[in-house]
Amino acid sequence: MAINKRIYNGRKRSNVFFLTLSTLAAVFGLIWLALILSTLFYKGFAGLSLKVFTEMTPPPGQDGGLANAIFGSVVMSLLAVAAGTPIGILAGTYLAEYGRYSKLADTVRFINDILLSAPSILIGLFIYVVIVATTHTFSAWAGAAALTVIVIPVVVRTTENMLLLVPNGLREAATALGAPRAMVIKAVTWRAARAGIVTGVLLAIARISGETAPLLLTVLSNQFWSTHLGGPVASLPVIIFNFAMSPYEDWHKLAWAGALLITIAVLTLSIFARLLESSKKQ
Amino acid sequence: MAEIALNTTMSVSQEKVAAVKRSGAGDVRFRILSFSAAALVVLIFLGMMAALADGAWPAIKAFGWSFVTSEKWNPVSEEFGALASIYGTLISSFLAMGLAVPVGIGIAIFLTEICPLPLRRPIGIAIELLAGIPSIVYGIWGLFTFAPFFQEHVQPWIVDAVVDIPILQDIFAGPPYGIGIFTASFILSIMIIPFISAVTRDVFETVPGHLKESAYAMGCTTWEVVWHVVLPFSRAGVVGGAMLALGRALGETMAVTFVIGNSHRIHSSIFAPGTTISATVANEFTEAVGDVYKSSLVEAGLILFFISFVVLASAQIMLRILHKRAGGISG
């Protein structure tokens, strides 16, 4: 019995030891979240004022805001979502409805998953070679194209997942009424999966609003108010990058304010997406 | 009366036939449309490969294999070798994995086995928020907050502590810059922890309850259940999740660019500044003058494309194996 006791205690000790380590791992993760968010809010709010939304990016040493960068970001994101969402939804529909069990669809699914996690700077290089190098100009169009390439796989993935959750009974019922396949998809399955598809689009917007690397290679930036999409325009992430890398204190302040704006936008979008998703599941 | 009724049904059915024909054509159109969208996804991927290869061609022709074996990166004499970038990419990612994998798995164990039920969702969401923060935010936080703190309070202390230990003194050597390979790896690991923990937690949840229950019934402790039942069962998924995170770390750009120091040198110390492929491209691309310089940066991108393709494809395969097996068991 003495030996048993020793084994027993040893097992108990290692149990306590490893479970404590696991708990510490969770604490470790939460600490960094708290540290990053508190620094961001502290420094970001210090730089935030009405001017941030109404004035242009300033030269060093002068007052200014981020209005042109916010405008550029919003325009390029809207363009990318407008172009990427229909393509993504249709491709996701093909995977879930027409090619659910086919080899071909499996290949598309595989490639889509790779694109989903492909380094975004490579997408920037790709668009640079295809668009910027052939048109000989950095432009908002090229930036929007790069963001579109990022939007598509996100929307494909969520659309497919959400369509797969739609019960087959719904499709069968509609087909039994004589509705053709396209009508079943458009009027029944899309409608049933609507919240899920919107979730996918929100996640895609969240994903592109912080993207910096592809914009750096395709749009450059612009110090002025520019609505000319055929040329460089400012965008929040690139301005943050340029300003943070500079030696000027005022620019750092604006960079923090911009970072706070992006983070608030991204976190709000992902929380909305999560709410939509969970309301769908219930 | 009967005749009239017959007539109306006939005309109605003719209309129906026409309608079915019309919608049949619409059906085909819709099918072709959705198929083209799916084909476009494949085209984007192939186009990316072709464009990178095309853009890299001048550099491939000019330098051949020396591009991957040489450490020399000299824009003035137009001699380029990406070895330092490749080394930095690999070493920073693997160091990040060394910290992130155990912590990520630990968080998954905590969330599935230890955490009280009402806290599971909020803590899970909080950890996933870490993945939602844009990488540029990690970058400026790393540059302005983490690096100075590390430089003043941690790095000198570590350098002093290992000064007499043979191998460690080389690994942790050098003036305390704050920025460098180690700082980049540390921030990378914080970024990828949520990916590992999220995938691992999902995979842990596919372990059938009766397997765990039978282990508990034999008197196993919680840790023994995790070690002998949960982990072996979900091995493929955990490896898949880790590879996915590795793919992310390899290609991560902004967070690394801010804090790695951007130096094309291979140094034995992990405190020394270095660079990665993506940081080099982000930093130098818009300032690169001359076709060979630009093309060299694209070739570096092509190499990154191959490395991350191999890693991400293996991740997908691992996750699929698990998915099939889990499907087989529950179905």
PDB file of C-alpha atoms in Angstrom, chain A:
ATOM      1  CA  MET A   1       0.000   0.000   0.000  1.00  0.00           C
ATOM      2  CA  ALA A   2       2.927   2.332   0.692  1.00  0.00           C
ATOM      3  CA  ILE A   3       4.073   2.137  -2.931  1.00  0.00           C
ATOM      4  CA  ASN A   4       0.544   2.754  -4.140  1.00  0.00           C
ATOM      5  CA  LYS A   5       0.376   5.829  -2.016  1.00  0.00           C
ATOM      6  CA  ARG A   6       3.567   7.153  -3.586  1.00  0.00           C
ATOM      7  CA  ILE A   7       2.251   6.612  -7.104  1.00  0.00           C
ATOM      8  CA  TYR A   8      -1.050   8.142  -6.109  1.00  0.00           C
ATOM      9  CA  ASN A   9       0.592  11.263  -4.717  1.00  0.00           C
ATOM     10  CA  GLY A  10       2.838  11.567  -7.756  1.00  0.00           C
ATOM     11  CA  ARG A  11      -0.133  11.423 -10.074  1.00  0.00           C
ATOM     12  CA  LYS A  12      -1.953  13.980  -7.994  1.00  0.00           C
ATOM     13  CA  ARG A  13       1.030  16.291  -8.033  1.00  0.00           C
ATOM     14  CA  SER A  14       1.528  16.110 -11.780  1.00  0.00           C
ATOM     15  CA  ASN A  15      -2.194  16.677 -12.255  1.00  0.00           C
ATOM     16  CA  VAL A  16      -2.104  19.832 -10.146  1.00  0.00           C
ATOM     17  CA  PHE A  17       1.140  20.934 -11.811  1.00  0.00           C
ATOM     18  CA  PHE A  18      -0.076  20.654 -15.406  1.00  0.00           C
ATOM     19  CA  LEU A  19      -3.516  22.061 -14.710  1.00  0.00           C
ATOM     20  CA  THR A  20      -1.879  25.058 -13.034  1.00  0.00           C
ATOM     21  CA  LEU A  21       0.304  25.518 -16.121  1.00  0.00           C
ATOM     22  CA  SER A  22      -2.786  25.467 -18.353  1.00  0.00           C
ATOM     23  CA  THR A  23      -4.490  28.068 -16.185  1.00  0.00           C
ATOM     24  CA  LEU A  24      -1.360  30.210 -16.274  1.00  0.00           C
ATOM     25  CA  ALA A  25      -1.377  29.933 -20.078  1.00  0.00           C
ATOM     26  CA  ALA A  26      -4.881  31.419 -20.144  1.00  0.00           C
ATOM     27  CA  VAL A  27      -3.820  34.144 -17.714  1.00  0.00           C
ATOM     28  CA  PHE A  28      -0.792  34.844 -19.946  1.00  0.00           C
ATOM     29  CA  GLY A  29      -3.038  35.325 -22.981  1.00  0.00           C
ATOM     30  CA  LEU A  30      -5.461  37.575 -21.117  1.00  0.00           C
ATOM     31  CA  ILE A  31      -2.665  39.715 -19.668  1.00  0.00           C
ATOM     32  CA  TRP A  32      -1.345  40.606 -23.129  1.00  0.00           C
ATOM     33  CA  LEU A  33      -4.840  41.391 -24.362  1.00  0.00           C
ATOM     34  CA  ALA A  34      -5.336  43.709 -21.397  1.00  0.00           C
ATOM     35  CA  LEU A  35      -1.912  45.330 -21.845  1.00  0.00           C
ATOM     36  CA  ILE A  36      -2.334  45.943 -25.575  1.00  0.00           C
ATOM     37  CA  LEU A  37      -5.871  47.277 -25.306  1.00  0.00           C
ATOM     38  CA  SER A  38      -5.124  49.512 -22.316  1.00  0.00           C
ATOM     39  CA  THR A  39      -2.033  51.033 -23.987  1.00  0.00           C
ATOM     40  CA  LEU A  40      -4.022  51.523 -27.172  1.00  0.00           C
ATOM     41  CA  PHE A  41      -6.927  53.216 -25.421  1.00  0.00           C
ATOM     42  CA  TYR A  42      -4.669  55.334 -23.230  1.00  0.00           C
ATOM     43  CA  LYS A  43      -2.478  56.609 -26.071  1.00  0.00           C
ATOM     44  CA  GLY A  44      -5.215  56.593 -28.695  1.00  0.00           C
ATOM     45  CA  PHE A  45      -7.664  58.719 -26.742  1.00  0.00           C
ATOM     46  CA  ALA A  46      -4.919  61.237 -26.015  1.00  0.00           C
ATOM     47  CA  GLY A  47      -4.565  61.824 -29.757  1.00  0.00           C
ATOM     48  CA  LEU A  48      -8.261  61.736 -30.534  1.00  0.00           C
ATOM     49  CA  SER A  49     -10.169  64.951 -31.149  1.00  0.00           C
ATOM     50  CA  LEU A  50     -12.704  66.369 -33.562  1.00  0.00           C
ATOM     51  CA  LYS A  51      -9.807  67.497 -35.782  1.00  0.00           C
ATOM     52  CA  VAL A  52      -8.919  63.872 -36.462  1.00  0.00           C
ATOM     53  CA  PHE A  53     -12.126  63.528 -38.446  1.00  0.00           C
ATOM     54  CA  THR A  54     -12.210  66.943 -40.120  1.00  0.00           C
ATOM     55  CA  GLU A  55      -8.635  67.853 -41.046  1.00  0.00           C
ATOM     56  CA  MET A  56      -6.070  66.482 -43.480  1.00  0.00           C
ATOM     57  CA  THR A  57      -2.880  64.685 -42.521  1.00  0.00           C
ATOM     58  CA  PRO A  58      -0.454  67.433 -41.529  1.00  0.00           C
ATOM     59  CA  PRO A  59       3.204  68.022 -42.339  1.00  0.00           C
ATOM     60  CA  PRO A  60       5.390  67.415 -39.270  1.00  0.00           C
ATOM     61  CA  GLY A  61       5.047  70.028 -36.555  1.00  0.00           C
ATOM     62  CA  GLN A  62       1.603  71.215 -37.598  1.00  0.00           C
ATOM     63  CA  ASP A  63      -1.897  70.479 -36.478  1.00  0.00           C
ATOM     64  CA  GLY A  64      -4.039  68.118 -38.439  1.00  0.00           C
ATOM     65  CA  GLY A  65      -6.179  65.039 -38.573  1.00  0.00           C
ATOM     66  CA  LEU A  66      -6.773  61.882 -40.527  1.00  0.00           C
ATOM     67  CA  ALA A  67      -9.823  62.826 -42.610  1.00  0.00           C
ATOM     68  CA  ASN A  68      -8.267  61.959 -45.980  1.00  0.00           C
ATOM     69  CA  ALA A  69      -6.937  58.645 -44.659  1.00  0.00           C
ATOM     70  CA  ILE A  70     -10.319  57.673 -43.218  1.00  0.00           C
ATOM     71  CA  PHE A  71     -11.954  58.596 -46.527  1.00  0.00           C
ATOM     72  CA  GLY A  72      -9.459  56.539 -48.552  1.00  0.00           C
ATOM     73  CA  SER A  73      -9.846  53.519 -46.294  1.00  0.00           C
ATOM     74  CA  VAL A  74     -13.631  53.653 -46.435  1.00  0.00           C
ATOM     75  CA  VAL A  75     -13.737  54.050 -50.226  1.00  0.00           C
ATOM     76  CA  MET A  76     -11.301  51.221 -50.931  1.00  0.00           C
ATOM     77  CA  SER A  77     -12.993  48.910 -48.430  1.00  0.00           C
ATOM     78  CA  LEU A  78     -16.410  49.619 -49.950  1.00  0.00           C
ATOM     79  CA  LEU A  79     -15.113  48.942 -53.463  1.00  0.00           C
ATOM     80  CA  ALA A  80     -13.485  45.701 -52.334  1.00  0.00           C
ATOM     81  CA  VAL A  81     -16.613  44.513 -50.544  1.00  0.00           C
ATOM     82  CA  ALA A  82     -18.823  45.471 -53.479  1.00  0.00           C
ATOM     83  CA  ALA A  83     -16.644  43.469 -55.864  1.00  0.00           C
ATOM     84  CA  GLY A  84     -15.708  40.594 -53.590  1.00  0.00           C
ATOM     85  CA  THR A  85     -19.040  39.795 -51.934  1.00  0.00           C
ATOM     86  CA  PRO A  86     -21.017  38.628 -55.011  1.00  0.00           C
ATOM     87  CA  ILE A  87     -18.077  36.578 -56.284  1.00  0.00           C
ATOM     88  CA  GLY A  88     -17.560  35.040 -52.858  1.00  0.00           C
ATOM     89  CA  ILE A  89     -21.234  34.243 -52.338  1.00  0.00           C
ATOM     90  CA  LEU A  90     -21.564  32.647 -55.795  1.00  0.00           C
ATOM     91  CA  ALA A  91     -18.408  30.574 -55.376  1.00  0.00           C
ATOM     92  CA  GLY A  92     -19.509  29.490 -51.896  1.00  0.00           C
ATOM     93  CA  THR A  93     -22.903  28.576 -53.343  1.00  0.00           C
ATOM     94  CA  TYR A  94     -21.256  26.444 -56.001  1.00  0.00           C
ATOM     95  CA  LEU A  95     -19.257  24.584 -53.374  1.00  0.00           C
ATOM     96  CA  ALA A  96     -22.231  23.964 -51.076  1.00  0.00           C
ATOM     97  CA  GLU A  97     -25.076  23.422 -53.558  1.00  0.00           C
ATOM     98  CA  TYR A  98     -23.724  22.098 -56.839  1.00  0.00           C
ATOM     99  CA  GLY A  99     -20.367  20.588 -56.065  1.00  0.00           C
ATOM    100  CA  ARG A 100     -20.825  19.432 -52.497  1.00  0.00           C
ATOM    101  CA  TYR A 101     -19.285  16.011 -53.024  1.00  0.00           C
ATOM    102  CA  SER A 102     -17.376  16.487 -56.281  1.00  0.00           C
ATOM    103  CA  LYS A 103     -13.573  16.218 -56.583  1.00  0.00           C
ATOM    104  CA  LEU A 104     -13.445  19.525 -58.433  1.00  0.00           C
ATOM    105  CA  ALA A 105     -15.207  21.371 -55.627  1.00  0.00           C
ATOM    106  CA  ASP A 106     -12.845  19.749 -53.171  1.00  0.00           C
ATOM    107  CA  THR A 107      -9.892  21.221 -55.077  1.00  0.00           C
ATOM    108  CA  VAL A 108     -11.511  24.667 -55.127  1.00  0.00           C
ATOM    109  CA  ARG A 109     -12.170  24.366 -51.385  1.00  0.00           C
ATOM    110  CA  PHE A 110      -8.532  23.429 -50.763  1.00  0.00           C
ATOM    111  CA  ILE A 111      -7.208  26.356 -52.809  1.00  0.00           C
ATOM    112  CA  ASN A 112      -9.673  28.733 -51.162  1.00  0.00           C
ATOM    113  CA  ASP A 113      -8.450  27.677 -47.721  1.00  0.00           C
ATOM    114  CA  ILE A 114      -4.866  28.326 -48.792  1.00  0.00           C
ATOM    115  CA  LEU A 115      -5.791  31.775 -50.163  1.00  0.00           C
ATOM    116  CA  LEU A 116      -7.602  32.479 -46.903  1.00  0.00           C
ATOM    117  CA  SER A 117      -4.370  32.246 -44.937  1.00  0.00           C
ATOM    118  CA  ALA A 118      -1.901  33.295 -47.631  1.00  0.00           C
ATOM    119  CA  PRO A 119       0.390  36.135 -46.503  1.00  0.00           C
ATOM    120  CA  SER A 120      -1.300  39.377 -47.514  1.00  0.00           C
ATOM    121  CA  ILE A 121       1.946  40.957 -48.641  1.00  0.00           C
ATOM    122  CA  LEU A 122       2.062  38.375 -51.443  1.00  0.00           C
ATOM    123  CA  ILE A 123      -1.355  39.554 -52.577  1.00  0.00           C
ATOM    124  CA  GLY A 124       0.162  43.045 -52.686  1.00  0.00           C
ATOM    125  CA  LEU A 125       3.041  41.807 -54.837  1.00  0.00           C
ATOM    126  CA  PHE A 126       0.613  39.951 -57.102  1.00  0.00           C
ATOM    127  CA  ILE A 127      -1.532  43.041 -57.707  1.00  0.00           C
ATOM    128  CA  TYR A 128       1.604  45.145 -58.147  1.00  0.00           C
ATOM    129  CA  VAL A 129       2.877  42.910 -60.939  1.00  0.00           C
ATOM    130  CA  VAL A 130      -0.536  42.562 -62.598  1.00  0.00           C
ATOM    131  CA  ILE A 131      -1.960  46.083 -62.247  1.00  0.00           C
ATOM    132  CA  VAL A 132       0.548  48.656 -60.986  1.00  0.00           C
ATOM    133  CA  ALA A 133       3.430  47.549 -63.214  1.00  0.00           C
ATOM    134  CA  THR A 134       1.243  47.416 -66.321  1.00  0.00           C
ATOM    135  CA  THR A 135      -0.591  50.713 -65.749  1.00  0.00           C
ATOM    136  CA  HIS A 136       2.608  52.358 -64.452  1.00  0.00           C
ATOM    137  CA  THR A 137       0.791  54.021 -61.596  1.00  0.00           C
ATOM    138  CA  PHE A 138      -0.044  53.298 -57.996  1.00  0.00           C
ATOM    139  CA  SER A 139      -3.773  53.718 -57.583  1.00  0.00           C
ATOM    140  CA  ALA A 140      -6.748  53.308 -55.298  1.00  0.00           C
ATOM    141  CA  TRP A 141      -8.158  50.877 -57.881  1.00  0.00           C
ATOM    142  CA  ALA A 142      -5.151  48.625 -57.437  1.00  0.00           C
ATOM    143  CA  GLY A 143      -5.530  48.849 -53.666  1.00  0.00           C
ATOM    144  CA  ALA A 144      -9.194  47.938 -53.890  1.00  0.00           C
ATOM    145  CA  ALA A 145      -8.300  45.013 -56.170  1.00  0.00           C
ATOM    146  CA  ALA A 146      -5.809  43.718 -53.592  1.00  0.00           C
ATOM    147  CA  LEU A 147      -8.425  44.004 -50.836  1.00  0.00           C
ATOM    148  CA  THR A 148     -10.944  42.201 -53.069  1.00  0.00           C
ATOM    149  CA  VAL A 149      -8.584  39.248 -53.315  1.00  0.00           C
ATOM    150  CA  ILE A 150      -8.576  39.167 -49.503  1.00  0.00           C
ATOM    151  CA  VAL A 151     -12.380  39.496 -49.217  1.00  0.00           C
ATOM    152  CA  ILE A 152     -13.272  36.664 -51.618  1.00  0.00           C
ATOM    153  CA  PRO A 153     -11.922  33.631 -49.704  1.00  0.00           C
ATOM    154  CA  VAL A 154     -13.405  34.862 -46.405  1.00  0.00           C
ATOM    155  CA  VAL A 155     -16.862  35.186 -47.956  1.00  0.00           C
ATOM    156  CA  VAL A 156     -16.541  31.865 -49.819  1.00  0.00           C
ATOM    157  CA  ARG A 157     -15.699  30.043 -46.604  1.00  0.00           C
ATOM    158  CA  THR A 158     -18.491  31.473 -44.455  1.00  0.00           C
ATOM    159  CA  THR A 159     -21.079  31.246 -47.235  1.00  0.00           C
ATOM    160  CA  GLU A 160     -20.311  27.585 -47.790  1.00  0.00           C
ATOM    161  CA  ASN A 161     -20.371  26.792 -44.072  1.00  0.00           C
ATOM    162  CA  MET A 162     -23.657  28.609 -43.576  1.00  0.00           C
ATOM    163  CA  LEU A 163     -25.325  26.987 -46.609  1.00  0.00           C
ATOM    164  CA  LEU A 164     -24.282  23.569 -45.317  1.00  0.00           C
ATOM    165  CA  LEU A 165     -26.157  24.330 -42.090  1.00  0.00           C
ATOM    166  CA  VAL A 166     -29.432  24.833 -43.991  1.00  0.00           C
ATOM    167  CA  PRO A 167     -31.478  21.652 -43.503  1.00  0.00           C
ATOM    168  CA  ASN A 168     -31.971  19.579 -46.652  1.00  0.00           C
ATOM    169  CA  GLY A 169     -35.683  19.278 -45.862  1.00  0.00           C
ATOM    170  CA  LEU A 170     -36.091  22.934 -46.900  1.00  0.00           C
ATOM    171  CA  ARG A 171     -34.486  22.265 -50.289  1.00  0.00           C
ATOM    172  CA  GLU A 172     -36.546  19.114 -50.756  1.00  0.00           C
ATOM    173  CA  ALA A 173     -39.773  20.897 -49.873  1.00  0.00           C
ATOM    174  CA  ALA A 174     -39.083  23.671 -52.377  1.00  0.00           C
ATOM    175  CA  THR A 175     -38.042  21.202 -55.079  1.00  0.00           C
ATOM    176  CA  ALA A 176     -41.179  19.124 -54.454  1.00  0.00           C
ATOM    177  CA  LEU A 177     -43.250  22.235 -55.128  1.00  0.00           C
ATOM    178  CA  GLY A 178     -41.632  22.328 -58.557  1.00  0.00           C
ATOM    179  CA  ALA A 179     -39.164  25.160 -58.022  1.00  0.00           C
ATOM    180  CA  PRO A 180     -36.100  24.920 -60.254  1.00  0.00           C
ATOM    181  CA  ARG A 181     -32.681  24.580 -58.625  1.00  0.00           C
ATOM    182  CA  ALA A 182     -31.685  28.215 -59.063  1.00  0.00           C
ATOM    183  CA  MET A 183     -34.962  29.330 -57.507  1.00  0.00           C
ATOM    184  CA  VAL A 184     -34.520  26.942 -54.572  1.00  0.00           C
ATOM    185  CA  ILE A 185     -31.098  28.398 -53.926  1.00  0.00           C
ATOM    186  CA  LYS A 186     -32.058  32.044 -54.347  1.00  0.00           C
ATOM    187  CA  ALA A 187     -35.437  32.021 -52.605  1.00  0.00           C
ATOM    188  CA  VAL A 188     -34.919  29.345 -49.969  1.00  0.00           C
ATOM    189  CA  THR A 189     -31.346  28.460 -49.030  1.00  0.00           C
ATOM    190  CA  TRP A 190     -29.882  31.950 -49.391  1.00  0.00           C
ATOM    191  CA  ARG A 191     -32.725  33.342 -47.338  1.00  0.00           C
ATOM    192  CA  ALA A 192     -32.261  30.715 -44.648  1.00  0.00           C
ATOM    193  CA  ALA A 193     -28.520  31.399 -44.520  1.00  0.00           C
ATOM    194  CA  ARG A 194     -28.795  35.191 -44.797  1.00  0.00           C
ATOM    195  CA  ALA A 195     -27.567  36.006 -41.288  1.00  0.00           C
ATOM    196  CA  GLY A 196     -24.596  33.712 -41.766  1.00  0.00           C
ATOM    197  CA  ILE A 197     -23.651  35.246 -45.084  1.00  0.00           C
ATOM    198  CA  VAL A 198     -23.858  38.749 -43.601  1.00  0.00           C
ATOM    199  CA  THR A 199     -21.566  37.482 -40.831  1.00  0.00           C
ATOM    200  CA  GLY A 200     -19.058  36.480 -43.496  1.00  0.00           C
ATOM    201  CA  VAL A 201     -19.172  39.906 -45.109  1.00  0.00           C
ATOM    202  CA  LEU A 202     -18.703  41.629 -41.730  1.00  0.00           C
ATOM    203  CA  LEU A 203     -15.714  39.419 -40.963  1.00  0.00           C
ATOM    204  CA  ALA A 204     -14.277  40.245 -44.377  1.00  0.00           C
ATOM    205  CA  ILE A 205     -14.640  43.990 -43.715  1.00  0.00           C
ATOM    206  CA  ALA A 206     -12.991  43.511 -40.322  1.00  0.00           C
ATOM    207  CA  ARG A 207     -10.191  41.611 -41.982  1.00  0.00           C
ATOM    208  CA  ILE A 208      -9.430  44.243 -44.641  1.00  0.00           C
ATOM    209  CA  SER A 209      -9.781  47.337 -42.495  1.00  0.00           C
ATOM    210  CA  GLY A 210      -6.453  46.695 -40.815  1.00  0.00           C
ATOM    211  CA  GLU A 211      -4.600  45.397 -43.864  1.00  0.00           C
ATOM    212  CA  THR A 212      -1.481  47.419 -44.452  1.00  0.00           C
ATOM    213  CA  ALA A 213       1.052  45.436 -46.442  1.00  0.00           C
ATOM    214  CA  PRO A 214      -0.949  45.014 -49.674  1.00  0.00           C
ATOM    215  CA  LEU A 215      -1.892  48.716 -49.663  1.00  0.00           C
ATOM    216  CA  LEU A 216       1.715  49.724 -49.127  1.00  0.00           C
ATOM    217  CA  LEU A 217       2.664  48.041 -52.398  1.00  0.00           C
ATOM    218  CA  THR A 218      -0.337  49.093 -54.478  1.00  0.00           C
ATOM    219  CA  VAL A 219      -1.680  52.510 -53.412  1.00  0.00           C
ATOM    220  CA  LEU A 220       1.240  54.223 -51.717  1.00  0.00           C
ATOM    221  CA  SER A 221      -0.209  57.194 -49.829  1.00  0.00           C
ATOM    222  CA  ASN A 222      -1.135  60.804 -50.261  1.00  0.00           C
ATOM    223  CA  GLN A 223      -0.828  63.792 -47.977  1.00  0.00           C
ATOM    224  CA  PHE A 224      -3.817  65.537 -49.510  1.00  0.00           C
ATOM    225  CA  TRP A 225      -7.508  65.091 -50.016  1.00  0.00           C
ATOM    226  CA  SER A 226      -7.807  62.984 -53.139  1.00  0.00           C
ATOM    227  CA  THR A 227     -10.909  61.543 -54.711  1.00  0.00           C
ATOM    228  CA  HIS A 228      -9.014  60.574 -57.838  1.00  0.00           C
ATOM    229  CA  LEU A 229      -9.079  56.781 -57.651  1.00  0.00           C
ATOM    230  CA  GLY A 230      -6.638  56.425 -60.544  1.00  0.00           C
ATOM    231  CA  GLY A 231      -3.821  57.715 -58.350  1.00  0.00           C
ATOM    232  CA  PRO A 232      -2.394  57.241 -54.866  1.00  0.00           C
ATOM    233  CA  VAL A 233      -4.757  57.991 -51.974  1.00  0.00           C
ATOM    234  CA  ALA A 234      -4.181  58.001 -48.241  1.00  0.00           C
ATOM    235  CA  SER A 235      -5.445  55.137 -46.112  1.00  0.00           C
ATOM    236  CA  LEU A 236      -5.477  54.696 -42.344  1.00  0.00           C
ATOM    237  CA  PRO A 237      -3.162  51.669 -42.080  1.00  0.00           C
ATOM    238  CA  VAL A 238      -0.508  53.120 -44.391  1.00  0.00           C
ATOM    239  CA  ILE A 239      -0.655  56.507 -42.627  1.00  0.00           C
ATOM    240  CA  ILE A 240      -0.224  54.729 -39.284  1.00  0.00           C
ATOM    241  CA  PHE A 241       2.785  52.896 -40.688  1.00  0.00           C
ATOM    242  CA  ASN A 242       4.404  56.024 -42.136  1.00  0.00           C
ATOM    243  CA  PHE A 243       3.672  58.201 -39.113  1.00  0.00           C
ATOM    244  CA  ALA A 244       4.776  55.631 -36.541  1.00  0.00           C
ATOM    245  CA  MET A 245       8.066  55.049 -38.389  1.00  0.00           C
ATOM    246  CA  SER A 246       8.778  58.806 -38.453  1.00  0.00           C
ATOM    247  CA  PRO A 247      10.685  60.628 -35.718  1.00  0.00           C
ATOM    248  CA  TYR A 248       7.958  63.240 -35.056  1.00  0.00           C
ATOM    249  CA  GLU A 249       6.014  63.251 -31.816  1.00  0.00           C
ATOM    250  CA  ASP A 250       2.776  64.736 -33.326  1.00  0.00           C
ATOM    251  CA  TRP A 251       2.756  62.089 -36.018  1.00  0.00           C
ATOM    252  CA  HIS A 252       3.118  59.354 -33.402  1.00  0.00           C
ATOM    253  CA  LYS A 253       0.097  60.774 -31.629  1.00  0.00           C
ATOM    254  CA  LEU A 254      -1.969  60.657 -34.815  1.00  0.00           C
ATOM    255  CA  ALA A 255      -0.730  57.123 -35.513  1.00  0.00           C
ATOM    256  CA  TRP A 256      -2.047  55.991 -32.113  1.00  0.00           C
ATOM    257  CA  ALA A 257      -5.361  57.728 -32.739  1.00  0.00           C
ATOM    258  CA  GLY A 258      -5.619  55.976 -36.106  1.00  0.00           C
ATOM    259  CA  ALA A 259      -4.756  52.626 -34.559  1.00  0.00           C
ATOM    260  CA  LEU A 260      -7.479  53.141 -31.961  1.00  0.00           C
ATOM    261  CA  LEU A 261     -10.027  53.960 -34.685  1.00  0.00           C
ATOM    262  CA  ILE A 262      -9.153  50.844 -36.677  1.00  0.00           C
ATOM    263  CA  THR A 263      -9.226  48.595 -33.627  1.00  0.00           C
ATOM    264  CA  ILE A 264     -12.599  49.943 -32.489  1.00  0.00           C
ATOM    265  CA  ALA A 265     -13.982  49.400 -36.006  1.00  0.00           C
ATOM    266  CA  VAL A 266     -12.589  45.874 -36.259  1.00  0.00           C
ATOM    267  CA  LEU A 267     -13.693  44.785 -32.781  1.00  0.00           C
ATOM    268  CA  THR A 268     -17.182  46.254 -33.268  1.00  0.00           C
ATOM    269  CA  LEU A 269     -17.539  44.425 -36.571  1.00  0.00           C
ATOM    270  CA  SER A 270     -16.396  41.112 -35.124  1.00  0.00           C
ATOM    271  CA  ILE A 271     -18.710  41.460 -32.125  1.00  0.00           C
ATOM    272  CA  PHE A 272     -21.638  42.176 -34.459  1.00  0.00           C
ATOM    273  CA  ALA A 273     -20.684  39.191 -36.595  1.00  0.00           C
ATOM    274  CA  ARG A 274     -20.565  36.992 -33.507  1.00  0.00           C
ATOM    275  CA  LEU A 275     -23.969  38.202 -32.299  1.00  0.00           C
ATOM    276  CA  LEU A 276     -25.497  37.516 -35.712  1.00  0.00           C
ATOM    277  CA  GLU A 277     -23.937  34.092 -35.809  1.00  0.00           C
ATOM    278  CA  SER A 278     -25.165  33.082 -32.349  1.00  0.00           C
ATOM    279  CA  SER A 279     -28.680  34.429 -32.992  1.00  0.00           C
ATOM    280  CA  LYS A 280     -28.692  32.246 -36.089  1.00  0.00           C
ATOM    281  CA  LYS A 281     -27.735  29.108 -34.188  1.00  0.00           C
ATOM    282  CA  GLN A 282     -30.486  29.378 -31.595  1.00  0.00           C
TER     283      GLN A 282
END
